[in-house]
């Protein structure tokens, strides 16, 4: 089936949100989700069940518990989106990646006329492990104030992607130093959902999985930037921080939390996936506000 036919078939079927969480006692092991048409529901259910049962965070192989929730989604409530363009840093060490992040934050600060110091100090907290205990994203505003929604951070949920797009991205991303995999695809959807909120400017994310050492920054007018070696193997630190371009009043804060955690977004289009580039090349592109492909995902 062509991508176009797939898109229209998908949108004619009944749609379901499917969300899986695997855990052992109090310990979170794995999570995943999708928005799927009725015809693909059983296959996705099986794939997410296998993902939960085979989590790499369960070395003792104690059978985990799985919560799986399937809910019908009102078609009219579904927002269609475009995934961000994907870039990747060429880096062979943690130190190289961290000094690139520092230079990138300076560059974004200059480009957007904001002080990069609070951003940098919150990033340090993420890699030093001071954010443990948060289960979702926290927010940072241009004046340096921080807000942790609901005391634990907001979980970005209710998103999905057409199977053909998932497949093509998985194949192409194999050329990246960190390769490909479902974590990358899930993270790209989360980042694209966050960046589609008009006042989000930058997001930085580090996996709290000790074995997953690739993180990313998603940046307005640029895209999703993969950062290999953002932390060292074996390090359980991680978290997700979103910087907004302006302060948000109570109503604006409620609006963003509701959008991120409840509005269903189905990604029916993707952008380009670029080959890895040196830090110098990426900093040049960042300053120019991206390249030929748009850096803001479309939402309709
Ligand atoms: C997570 O595990 O929650 C974050 C995954 C980050 C993926 C980064 C990438 O591979 O592009």
PDB file of C-alpha atoms and ligand atoms in Angstrom:
ATOM      1  CA  UNK A   1       0.000   0.000   0.000  1.00  0.00           C
ATOM      2  CA  UNK A   2       1.379   3.483  -0.836  1.00  0.00           C
ATOM      3  CA  UNK A   3       1.825   5.971   1.996  1.00  0.00           C
ATOM      4  CA  UNK A   4      -1.055   8.063   0.633  1.00  0.00           C
ATOM      5  CA  UNK A   5      -3.456   5.092   0.477  1.00  0.00           C
ATOM      6  CA  UNK A   6      -2.338   3.961   3.913  1.00  0.00           C
ATOM      7  CA  UNK A   7      -3.050   7.431   5.273  1.00  0.00           C
ATOM      8  CA  UNK A   8      -6.587   7.560   3.931  1.00  0.00           C
ATOM      9  CA  UNK A   9      -7.362   3.930   4.899  1.00  0.00           C
ATOM     10  CA  UNK A  10      -6.108   4.619   8.429  1.00  0.00           C
ATOM     11  CA  UNK A  11      -8.224   7.688   8.828  1.00  0.00           C
ATOM     12  CA  UNK A  12     -11.368   5.898   7.624  1.00  0.00           C
ATOM     13  CA  UNK A  13     -11.126   3.115  10.213  1.00  0.00           C
ATOM     14  CA  UNK A  14     -12.120   3.354  13.880  1.00  0.00           C
ATOM     15  CA  UNK A  15      -9.043   4.560  15.760  1.00  0.00           C
ATOM     16  CA  UNK A  16      -7.767   3.305  19.107  1.00  0.00           C
ATOM     17  CA  UNK A  17      -5.164   4.563  21.513  1.00  0.00           C
ATOM     18  CA  UNK A  18      -3.113   1.678  22.877  1.00  0.00           C
ATOM     19  CA  UNK A  19      -0.758   2.204  25.818  1.00  0.00           C
ATOM     20  CA  UNK A  20       1.421  -0.333  27.573  1.00  0.00           C
ATOM     21  CA  UNK A  21       3.401  -0.090  30.807  1.00  0.00           C
ATOM     22  CA  UNK A  22       5.535  -2.946  32.145  1.00  0.00           C
ATOM     23  CA  UNK A  23       6.677  -2.950  35.777  1.00  0.00           C
ATOM     24  CA  UNK A  24       8.035  -5.187  38.471  1.00  0.00           C
ATOM     25  CA  UNK A  25       6.895  -4.169  41.958  1.00  0.00           C
ATOM     26  CA  UNK A  26       7.485  -0.422  42.118  1.00  0.00           C
ATOM     27  CA  UNK A  27      10.012  -0.469  39.307  1.00  0.00           C
ATOM     28  CA  UNK A  28       9.068   0.873  35.849  1.00  0.00           C
ATOM     29  CA  UNK A  29      10.542  -1.362  33.140  1.00  0.00           C
ATOM     30  CA  UNK A  30       9.159  -0.277  29.794  1.00  0.00           C
ATOM     31  CA  UNK A  31       6.410   1.770  28.193  1.00  0.00           C
ATOM     32  CA  UNK A  32       5.087   2.202  24.698  1.00  0.00           C
ATOM     33  CA  UNK A  33       2.068   3.394  22.800  1.00  0.00           C
ATOM     34  CA  UNK A  34       0.477   4.011  19.434  1.00  0.00           C
ATOM     35  CA  UNK A  35      -2.691   5.202  17.711  1.00  0.00           C
ATOM     36  CA  UNK A  36      -3.911   2.441  15.452  1.00  0.00           C
ATOM     37  CA  UNK A  37      -6.771   1.584  13.126  1.00  0.00           C
ATOM     38  CA  UNK A  38      -9.059  -1.336  14.044  1.00  0.00           C
ATOM     39  CA  UNK A  39      -7.326  -3.619  11.503  1.00  0.00           C
ATOM     40  CA  UNK A  40      -3.867  -3.188  13.038  1.00  0.00           C
ATOM     41  CA  UNK A  41      -4.937  -3.315  16.689  1.00  0.00           C
ATOM     42  CA  UNK A  42      -4.190  -7.012  17.372  1.00  0.00           C
ATOM     43  CA  UNK A  43      -0.737  -6.845  15.758  1.00  0.00           C
ATOM     44  CA  UNK A  44       0.301  -3.724  17.707  1.00  0.00           C
ATOM     45  CA  UNK A  45      -1.077  -5.216  20.912  1.00  0.00           C
ATOM     46  CA  UNK A  46       1.138  -8.244  20.417  1.00  0.00           C
ATOM     47  CA  UNK A  47       4.220  -6.117  19.604  1.00  0.00           C
ATOM     48  CA  UNK A  48       3.763  -3.937  22.710  1.00  0.00           C
ATOM     49  CA  UNK A  49       3.155  -7.025  24.882  1.00  0.00           C
ATOM     50  CA  UNK A  50       6.422  -8.559  23.640  1.00  0.00           C
ATOM     51  CA  UNK A  51       8.206  -5.231  24.254  1.00  0.00           C
ATOM     52  CA  UNK A  52       7.021  -5.179  27.870  1.00  0.00           C
ATOM     53  CA  UNK A  53       7.849  -8.846  28.495  1.00  0.00           C
ATOM     54  CA  UNK A  54      11.360  -8.513  27.043  1.00  0.00           C
ATOM     55  CA  UNK A  55      12.456  -5.253  28.681  1.00  0.00           C
ATOM     56  CA  UNK A  56      16.249  -5.001  28.967  1.00  0.00           C
ATOM     57  CA  UNK A  57      15.733  -3.342  32.362  1.00  0.00           C
ATOM     58  CA  UNK A  58      14.652  -6.662  33.806  1.00  0.00           C
ATOM     59  CA  UNK A  59      17.966  -8.562  34.004  1.00  0.00           C
ATOM     60  CA  UNK A  60      16.671 -10.964  36.680  1.00  0.00           C
ATOM     61  CA  UNK A  61      14.038 -12.110  34.189  1.00  0.00           C
ATOM     62  CA  UNK A  62      11.293 -12.031  36.840  1.00  0.00           C
ATOM     63  CA  UNK A  63       8.041 -12.067  34.832  1.00  0.00           C
ATOM     64  CA  UNK A  64       6.841  -8.429  34.822  1.00  0.00           C
ATOM     65  CA  UNK A  65       3.306  -7.108  35.251  1.00  0.00           C
ATOM     66  CA  UNK A  66       1.827  -5.326  32.246  1.00  0.00           C
ATOM     67  CA  UNK A  67      -0.864  -2.672  32.198  1.00  0.00           C
ATOM     68  CA  UNK A  68      -2.342  -2.343  28.735  1.00  0.00           C
ATOM     69  CA  UNK A  69      -5.036   0.195  28.064  1.00  0.00           C
ATOM     70  CA  UNK A  70      -6.996   0.357  24.823  1.00  0.00           C
ATOM     71  CA  UNK A  71      -9.376   3.263  24.306  1.00  0.00           C
ATOM     72  CA  UNK A  72     -11.387   4.353  21.277  1.00  0.00           C
ATOM     73  CA  UNK A  73     -10.380   7.778  20.024  1.00  0.00           C
ATOM     74  CA  UNK A  74     -12.894  10.290  18.622  1.00  0.00           C
ATOM     75  CA  UNK A  75     -11.802  10.895  15.022  1.00  0.00           C
ATOM     76  CA  UNK A  76     -12.560  14.599  15.246  1.00  0.00           C
ATOM     77  CA  UNK A  77     -10.235  14.972  18.203  1.00  0.00           C
ATOM     78  CA  UNK A  78      -7.213  13.587  16.312  1.00  0.00           C
ATOM     79  CA  UNK A  79      -4.653  16.148  15.227  1.00  0.00           C
ATOM     80  CA  UNK A  80      -2.506  15.169  12.245  1.00  0.00           C
ATOM     81  CA  UNK A  81       1.167  16.013  12.508  1.00  0.00           C
ATOM     82  CA  UNK A  82       4.502  15.951  10.674  1.00  0.00           C
ATOM     83  CA  UNK A  83       7.583  14.516  12.354  1.00  0.00           C
ATOM     84  CA  UNK A  84      10.549  16.833  12.838  1.00  0.00           C
ATOM     85  CA  UNK A  85      13.618  16.598  10.572  1.00  0.00           C
ATOM     86  CA  UNK A  86      16.286  14.440  12.212  1.00  0.00           C
ATOM     87  CA  UNK A  87      19.961  15.426  12.585  1.00  0.00           C
ATOM     88  CA  UNK A  88      22.722  13.542  14.377  1.00  0.00           C
ATOM     89  CA  UNK A  89      25.940  14.690  16.030  1.00  0.00           C
ATOM     90  CA  UNK A  90      29.193  12.952  15.134  1.00  0.00           C
ATOM     91  CA  UNK A  91      30.826  12.369  18.504  1.00  0.00           C
ATOM     92  CA  UNK A  92      33.112   9.731  19.909  1.00  0.00           C
ATOM     93  CA  UNK A  93      32.986  10.642  23.614  1.00  0.00           C
ATOM     94  CA  UNK A  94      30.818  11.972  26.430  1.00  0.00           C
ATOM     95  CA  UNK A  95      33.073  14.995  26.790  1.00  0.00           C
ATOM     96  CA  UNK A  96      32.781  15.874  23.100  1.00  0.00           C
ATOM     97  CA  UNK A  97      28.975  15.667  23.271  1.00  0.00           C
ATOM     98  CA  UNK A  98      28.741  17.752  26.456  1.00  0.00           C
ATOM     99  CA  UNK A  99      30.935  20.511  25.032  1.00  0.00           C
ATOM    100  CA  UNK A 100      28.805  20.520  21.877  1.00  0.00           C
ATOM    101  CA  UNK A 101      25.643  20.871  24.028  1.00  0.00           C
ATOM    102  CA  UNK A 102      27.215  23.816  25.837  1.00  0.00           C
ATOM    103  CA  UNK A 103      28.073  25.540  22.523  1.00  0.00           C
ATOM    104  CA  UNK A 104      24.615  24.739  21.104  1.00  0.00           C
ATOM    105  CA  UNK A 105      22.909  26.308  24.143  1.00  0.00           C
ATOM    106  CA  UNK A 106      25.046  29.447  23.740  1.00  0.00           C
ATOM    107  CA  UNK A 107      24.102  29.610  20.053  1.00  0.00           C
ATOM    108  CA  UNK A 108      20.387  29.158  20.740  1.00  0.00           C
ATOM    109  CA  UNK A 109      20.595  31.769  23.514  1.00  0.00           C
ATOM    110  CA  UNK A 110      22.079  34.248  21.032  1.00  0.00           C
ATOM    111  CA  UNK A 111      19.613  33.336  18.281  1.00  0.00           C
ATOM    112  CA  UNK A 112      16.544  33.626  20.527  1.00  0.00           C
ATOM    113  CA  UNK A 113      17.839  36.419  22.781  1.00  0.00           C
ATOM    114  CA  UNK A 114      17.516  34.372  25.967  1.00  0.00           C
ATOM    115  CA  UNK A 115      19.975  33.708  28.783  1.00  0.00           C
ATOM    116  CA  UNK A 116      21.385  30.166  28.268  1.00  0.00           C
ATOM    117  CA  UNK A 117      22.729  29.901  31.854  1.00  0.00           C
ATOM    118  CA  UNK A 118      19.558  28.461  33.525  1.00  0.00           C
ATOM    119  CA  UNK A 119      19.190  26.029  30.631  1.00  0.00           C
ATOM    120  CA  UNK A 120      22.755  24.856  31.034  1.00  0.00           C
ATOM    121  CA  UNK A 121      22.457  24.484  34.811  1.00  0.00           C
ATOM    122  CA  UNK A 122      19.249  22.416  34.476  1.00  0.00           C
ATOM    123  CA  UNK A 123      20.909  20.270  31.831  1.00  0.00           C
ATOM    124  CA  UNK A 124      23.771  19.636  34.319  1.00  0.00           C
ATOM    125  CA  UNK A 125      21.200  18.538  36.882  1.00  0.00           C
ATOM    126  CA  UNK A 126      19.802  16.032  34.385  1.00  0.00           C
ATOM    127  CA  UNK A 127      23.185  14.460  33.662  1.00  0.00           C
ATOM    128  CA  UNK A 128      24.251  14.533  37.294  1.00  0.00           C
ATOM    129  CA  UNK A 129      21.159  12.553  38.317  1.00  0.00           C
ATOM    130  CA  UNK A 130      19.513  15.245  40.489  1.00  0.00           C
ATOM    131  CA  UNK A 131      16.218  14.777  38.631  1.00  0.00           C
ATOM    132  CA  UNK A 132      15.610  11.212  39.738  1.00  0.00           C
ATOM    133  CA  UNK A 133      12.075  10.723  40.962  1.00  0.00           C
ATOM    134  CA  UNK A 134      10.482  12.738  38.155  1.00  0.00           C
ATOM    135  CA  UNK A 135       8.447  10.569  35.829  1.00  0.00           C
ATOM    136  CA  UNK A 136       7.704  13.211  33.196  1.00  0.00           C
ATOM    137  CA  UNK A 137       8.844  16.484  31.660  1.00  0.00           C
ATOM    138  CA  UNK A 138       9.493  19.629  33.673  1.00  0.00           C
ATOM    139  CA  UNK A 139       9.219  23.142  32.270  1.00  0.00           C
ATOM    140  CA  UNK A 140      11.646  26.065  32.140  1.00  0.00           C
ATOM    141  CA  UNK A 141      10.711  29.648  31.256  1.00  0.00           C
ATOM    142  CA  UNK A 142      12.946  32.319  29.669  1.00  0.00           C
ATOM    143  CA  UNK A 143      13.489  34.131  32.999  1.00  0.00           C
ATOM    144  CA  UNK A 144      14.954  30.915  34.486  1.00  0.00           C
ATOM    145  CA  UNK A 145      11.879  29.875  36.555  1.00  0.00           C
ATOM    146  CA  UNK A 146      11.181  26.174  36.669  1.00  0.00           C
ATOM    147  CA  UNK A 147       7.822  24.414  36.980  1.00  0.00           C
ATOM    148  CA  UNK A 148       7.354  20.709  37.650  1.00  0.00           C
ATOM    149  CA  UNK A 149       3.734  19.953  36.681  1.00  0.00           C
ATOM    150  CA  UNK A 150       1.885  17.721  39.136  1.00  0.00           C
ATOM    151  CA  UNK A 151       5.048  17.449  41.253  1.00  0.00           C
ATOM    152  CA  UNK A 152       6.414  14.622  39.081  1.00  0.00           C
ATOM    153  CA  UNK A 153       6.446  16.174  35.613  1.00  0.00           C
ATOM    154  CA  UNK A 154       4.043  15.720  32.725  1.00  0.00           C
ATOM    155  CA  UNK A 155       4.066  12.499  30.705  1.00  0.00           C
ATOM    156  CA  UNK A 156       3.681  13.094  26.990  1.00  0.00           C
ATOM    157  CA  UNK A 157       1.167  10.525  25.740  1.00  0.00           C
ATOM    158  CA  UNK A 158      -1.486   9.899  23.063  1.00  0.00           C
ATOM    159  CA  UNK A 159       0.531   9.838  19.876  1.00  0.00           C
ATOM    160  CA  UNK A 160       0.984   7.411  17.021  1.00  0.00           C
ATOM    161  CA  UNK A 161       2.597   7.008  13.634  1.00  0.00           C
ATOM    162  CA  UNK A 162       1.714   5.349  10.326  1.00  0.00           C
ATOM    163  CA  UNK A 163       3.443   1.934  10.031  1.00  0.00           C
ATOM    164  CA  UNK A 164       5.154   2.793   6.710  1.00  0.00           C
ATOM    165  CA  UNK A 165       6.754   5.890   8.283  1.00  0.00           C
ATOM    166  CA  UNK A 166       7.908   3.871  11.297  1.00  0.00           C
ATOM    167  CA  UNK A 167       9.478   1.342   8.948  1.00  0.00           C
ATOM    168  CA  UNK A 168      11.262   3.845   6.680  1.00  0.00           C
ATOM    169  CA  UNK A 169      12.708   5.754   9.649  1.00  0.00           C
ATOM    170  CA  UNK A 170      13.916   2.545  11.292  1.00  0.00           C
ATOM    171  CA  UNK A 171      15.707   1.547   8.094  1.00  0.00           C
ATOM    172  CA  UNK A 172      17.296   4.935   7.421  1.00  0.00           C
ATOM    173  CA  UNK A 173      18.399   5.619  10.997  1.00  0.00           C
ATOM    174  CA  UNK A 174      20.546   2.497  10.888  1.00  0.00           C
ATOM    175  CA  UNK A 175      23.187   4.700   9.250  1.00  0.00           C
ATOM    176  CA  UNK A 176      23.432   6.839  12.421  1.00  0.00           C
ATOM    177  CA  UNK A 177      26.199   6.065  14.956  1.00  0.00           C
ATOM    178  CA  UNK A 178      23.610   5.029  17.561  1.00  0.00           C
ATOM    179  CA  UNK A 179      21.598   3.079  15.023  1.00  0.00           C
ATOM    180  CA  UNK A 180      17.882   2.805  15.189  1.00  0.00           C
ATOM    181  CA  UNK A 181      15.195   1.249  17.324  1.00  0.00           C
ATOM    182  CA  UNK A 182      11.830   1.830  18.932  1.00  0.00           C
ATOM    183  CA  UNK A 183      13.247   4.249  21.520  1.00  0.00           C
ATOM    184  CA  UNK A 184      14.320   6.605  18.760  1.00  0.00           C
ATOM    185  CA  UNK A 185      10.927   6.366  17.017  1.00  0.00           C
ATOM    186  CA  UNK A 186       8.997   6.974  20.270  1.00  0.00           C
ATOM    187  CA  UNK A 187      11.270   9.874  21.220  1.00  0.00           C
ATOM    188  CA  UNK A 188      10.884  11.472  17.775  1.00  0.00           C
ATOM    189  CA  UNK A 189       7.084  11.380  18.127  1.00  0.00           C
ATOM    190  CA  UNK A 190       7.219  12.860  21.642  1.00  0.00           C
ATOM    191  CA  UNK A 191       9.618  15.607  20.532  1.00  0.00           C
ATOM    192  CA  UNK A 192       7.506  16.403  17.456  1.00  0.00           C
ATOM    193  CA  UNK A 193       4.366  16.610  19.594  1.00  0.00           C
ATOM    194  CA  UNK A 194       6.097  18.942  22.061  1.00  0.00           C
ATOM    195  CA  UNK A 195       7.531  21.162  19.311  1.00  0.00           C
ATOM    196  CA  UNK A 196       4.102  21.482  17.701  1.00  0.00           C
ATOM    197  CA  UNK A 197       2.963  23.450  20.756  1.00  0.00           C
ATOM    198  CA  UNK A 198       3.457  27.059  19.591  1.00  0.00           C
ATOM    199  CA  UNK A 199       5.559  28.421  22.466  1.00  0.00           C
ATOM    200  CA  UNK A 200       7.895  25.462  22.939  1.00  0.00           C
ATOM    201  CA  UNK A 201      11.423  26.454  22.016  1.00  0.00           C
ATOM    202  CA  UNK A 202      13.700  23.618  23.036  1.00  0.00           C
ATOM    203  CA  UNK A 203      13.496  20.223  24.680  1.00  0.00           C
ATOM    204  CA  UNK A 204      16.358  18.166  26.007  1.00  0.00           C
ATOM    205  CA  UNK A 205      15.952  14.505  26.879  1.00  0.00           C
ATOM    206  CA  UNK A 206      18.208  11.846  28.358  1.00  0.00           C
ATOM    207  CA  UNK A 207      16.940   8.286  28.781  1.00  0.00           C
ATOM    208  CA  UNK A 208      17.007   6.984  32.357  1.00  0.00           C
ATOM    209  CA  UNK A 209      17.824   3.530  30.970  1.00  0.00           C
ATOM    210  CA  UNK A 210      21.446   2.947  32.118  1.00  0.00           C
ATOM    211  CA  UNK A 211      22.304   1.208  28.833  1.00  0.00           C
ATOM    212  CA  UNK A 212      20.813   3.818  26.478  1.00  0.00           C
ATOM    213  CA  UNK A 213      23.396   6.566  26.101  1.00  0.00           C
ATOM    214  CA  UNK A 214      21.917   8.514  23.148  1.00  0.00           C
ATOM    215  CA  UNK A 215      19.846  11.558  24.091  1.00  0.00           C
ATOM    216  CA  UNK A 216      18.478  14.415  21.998  1.00  0.00           C
ATOM    217  CA  UNK A 217      17.649  18.086  21.794  1.00  0.00           C
ATOM    218  CA  UNK A 218      14.601  19.195  19.799  1.00  0.00           C
ATOM    219  CA  UNK A 219      14.902  22.795  18.724  1.00  0.00           C
ATOM    220  CA  UNK A 220      12.472  25.223  17.114  1.00  0.00           C
ATOM    221  CA  UNK A 221      13.444  26.114  13.508  1.00  0.00           C
ATOM    222  CA  UNK A 222      15.854  23.223  13.383  1.00  0.00           C
ATOM    223  CA  UNK A 223      14.479  19.809  14.318  1.00  0.00           C
ATOM    224  CA  UNK A 224      15.432  16.761  16.341  1.00  0.00           C
ATOM    225  CA  UNK A 225      19.149  16.408  17.052  1.00  0.00           C
ATOM    226  CA  UNK A 226      20.459  13.003  18.216  1.00  0.00           C
ATOM    227  CA  UNK A 227      23.270  13.212  20.761  1.00  0.00           C
ATOM    228  CA  UNK A 228      25.328  10.013  21.110  1.00  0.00           C
ATOM    229  CA  UNK A 229      27.248   9.599  24.416  1.00  0.00           C
ATOM    230  CA  UNK A 230      25.137  12.138  26.253  1.00  0.00           C
ATOM    231  CA  UNK A 231      25.920   9.965  29.270  1.00  0.00           C
ATOM    232  CA  UNK A 232      28.205   7.054  30.048  1.00  0.00           C
ATOM    233  CA  UNK A 233      27.004   3.440  29.918  1.00  0.00           C
ATOM    234  CA  UNK A 234      25.688   2.218  33.274  1.00  0.00           C
ATOM    235  CA  UNK A 235      24.535   5.686  34.382  1.00  0.00           C
ATOM    236  CA  UNK A 236      20.838   5.696  35.431  1.00  0.00           C
ATOM    237  CA  UNK A 237      20.479   9.540  35.299  1.00  0.00           C
ATOM    238  CA  UNK A 238      17.952  10.989  32.903  1.00  0.00           C
ATOM    239  CA  UNK A 239      14.952  13.244  32.405  1.00  0.00           C
ATOM    240  CA  UNK A 240      13.154  15.586  30.038  1.00  0.00           C
ATOM    241  CA  UNK A 241      13.144  19.397  30.202  1.00  0.00           C
ATOM    242  CA  UNK A 242      11.120  21.750  27.980  1.00  0.00           C
ATOM    243  CA  UNK A 243      12.090  25.410  27.547  1.00  0.00           C
ATOM    244  CA  UNK A 244       9.296  27.763  26.463  1.00  0.00           C
ATOM    245  CA  UNK A 245       9.841  30.998  24.528  1.00  0.00           C
ATOM    246  CA  UNK A 246       7.589  32.968  26.900  1.00  0.00           C
ATOM    247  CA  UNK A 247       6.137  32.800  30.398  1.00  0.00           C
ATOM    248  CA  UNK A 248       2.790  30.956  30.619  1.00  0.00           C
ATOM    249  CA  UNK A 249      -0.037  32.061  32.898  1.00  0.00           C
ATOM    250  CA  UNK A 250      -2.168  29.480  34.746  1.00  0.00           C
ATOM    251  CA  UNK A 251      -4.453  29.052  31.739  1.00  0.00           C
ATOM    252  CA  UNK A 252      -1.472  28.605  29.392  1.00  0.00           C
ATOM    253  CA  UNK A 253       0.078  26.050  31.748  1.00  0.00           C
ATOM    254  CA  UNK A 254      -3.177  24.046  31.892  1.00  0.00           C
ATOM    255  CA  UNK A 255      -3.436  24.232  28.120  1.00  0.00           C
ATOM    256  CA  UNK A 256       0.055  22.844  27.530  1.00  0.00           C
ATOM    257  CA  UNK A 257      -0.358  20.041  30.097  1.00  0.00           C
ATOM    258  CA  UNK A 258      -3.690  19.037  28.557  1.00  0.00           C
ATOM    259  CA  UNK A 259      -2.244  19.098  25.018  1.00  0.00           C
ATOM    260  CA  UNK A 260       0.845  17.066  25.905  1.00  0.00           C
ATOM    261  CA  UNK A 261      -0.906  14.455  28.010  1.00  0.00           C
ATOM    262  CA  UNK A 262      -4.294  14.114  26.342  1.00  0.00           C
ATOM    263  CA  UNK A 263      -4.615  15.446  22.767  1.00  0.00           C
ATOM    264  CA  UNK A 264      -4.182  12.542  20.310  1.00  0.00           C
ATOM    265  CA  UNK A 265      -1.644  13.350  17.584  1.00  0.00           C
ATOM    266  CA  UNK A 266      -1.220  10.990  14.637  1.00  0.00           C
ATOM    267  CA  UNK A 267       1.940  11.503  12.584  1.00  0.00           C
ATOM    268  CA  UNK A 268       0.997  11.004   8.963  1.00  0.00           C
ATOM    269  CA  UNK A 269       4.013  12.786   7.393  1.00  0.00           C
ATOM    270  CA  UNK A 270       7.715  12.818   8.104  1.00  0.00           C
ATOM    271  CA  UNK A 271      10.656  15.102   7.320  1.00  0.00           C
ATOM    272  CA  UNK A 272      14.168  14.361   6.160  1.00  0.00           C
ATOM    273  CA  UNK A 273      16.638  12.260   8.125  1.00  0.00           C
ATOM    274  CA  UNK A 274      20.136  13.714   7.687  1.00  0.00           C
ATOM    275  CA  UNK A 275      23.477  11.896   7.868  1.00  0.00           C
ATOM    276  CA  UNK A 276      25.566  12.567  10.991  1.00  0.00           C
ATOM    277  CA  UNK A 277      27.410  15.924  10.961  1.00  0.00           C
ATOM    278  CA  UNK A 278      30.249  17.482  12.914  1.00  0.00           C
ATOM    279  CA  UNK A 279      29.476  19.831  15.791  1.00  0.00           C
ATOM    280  CA  UNK A 280      30.813  22.767  13.760  1.00  0.00           C
ATOM    281  CA  UNK A 281      28.448  22.123  10.851  1.00  0.00           C
ATOM    282  CA  UNK A 282      25.476  21.711  13.194  1.00  0.00           C
ATOM    283  CA  UNK A 283      26.246  24.934  15.076  1.00  0.00           C
ATOM    284  CA  UNK A 284      26.342  26.815  11.742  1.00  0.00           C
ATOM    285  CA  UNK A 285      22.928  25.387  10.777  1.00  0.00           C
ATOM    286  CA  UNK A 286      21.496  26.169  14.220  1.00  0.00           C
ATOM    287  CA  UNK A 287      22.459  29.797  13.910  1.00  0.00           C
ATOM    288  CA  UNK A 288      20.894  30.068  10.461  1.00  0.00           C
ATOM    289  CA  UNK A 289      17.605  28.741  11.900  1.00  0.00           C
ATOM    290  CA  UNK A 290      17.813  25.339  10.244  1.00  0.00           C
ATOM    291  CA  UNK A 291      18.106  24.213   6.694  1.00  0.00           C
ATOM    292  CA  UNK A 292      15.854  23.794   3.698  1.00  0.00           C
ATOM    293  CA  UNK A 293      13.423  21.484   5.482  1.00  0.00           C
ATOM    294  CA  UNK A 294      11.075  23.120   7.951  1.00  0.00           C
ATOM    295  CA  UNK A 295      12.067  22.783  11.585  1.00  0.00           C
ATOM    296  CA  UNK A 296       8.588  22.989  13.021  1.00  0.00           C
ATOM    297  CA  UNK A 297       6.237  20.059  12.545  1.00  0.00           C
ATOM    298  CA  UNK A 298       2.963  20.881  10.859  1.00  0.00           C
ATOM    299  CA  UNK A 299      -0.276  20.259  12.664  1.00  0.00           C
ATOM    300  CA  UNK A 300      -3.639  20.290  10.936  1.00  0.00           C
TER     301      UNK A 300
HETATM  302  C1  LIG B   1      13.842   7.469  26.567  1.00  0.00           C
HETATM  303  O1  LIG B   1      14.257   6.314  26.592  1.00  0.00           O
HETATM  304  O2  LIG B   1      12.891   7.843  27.247  1.00  0.00           O
HETATM  305  C2  LIG B   1      14.521   8.524  25.731  1.00  0.00           C
HETATM  306  C3  LIG B   1      15.053   7.983  24.460  1.00  0.00           C
HETATM  307  C4  LIG B   1      15.908   8.980  23.706  1.00  0.00           C
HETATM  308  C5  LIG B   1      16.159   8.505  22.281  1.00  0.00           C
HETATM  309  C6  LIG B   1      17.211   9.281  21.594  1.00  0.00           C
HETATM  310  C7  LIG B   1      17.494   8.730  20.181  1.00  0.00           C
HETATM  311  O3  LIG B   1      17.844   7.552  20.043  1.00  0.00           O
HETATM  312  O4  LIG B   1      17.357   9.500  19.210  1.00  0.00           O
END
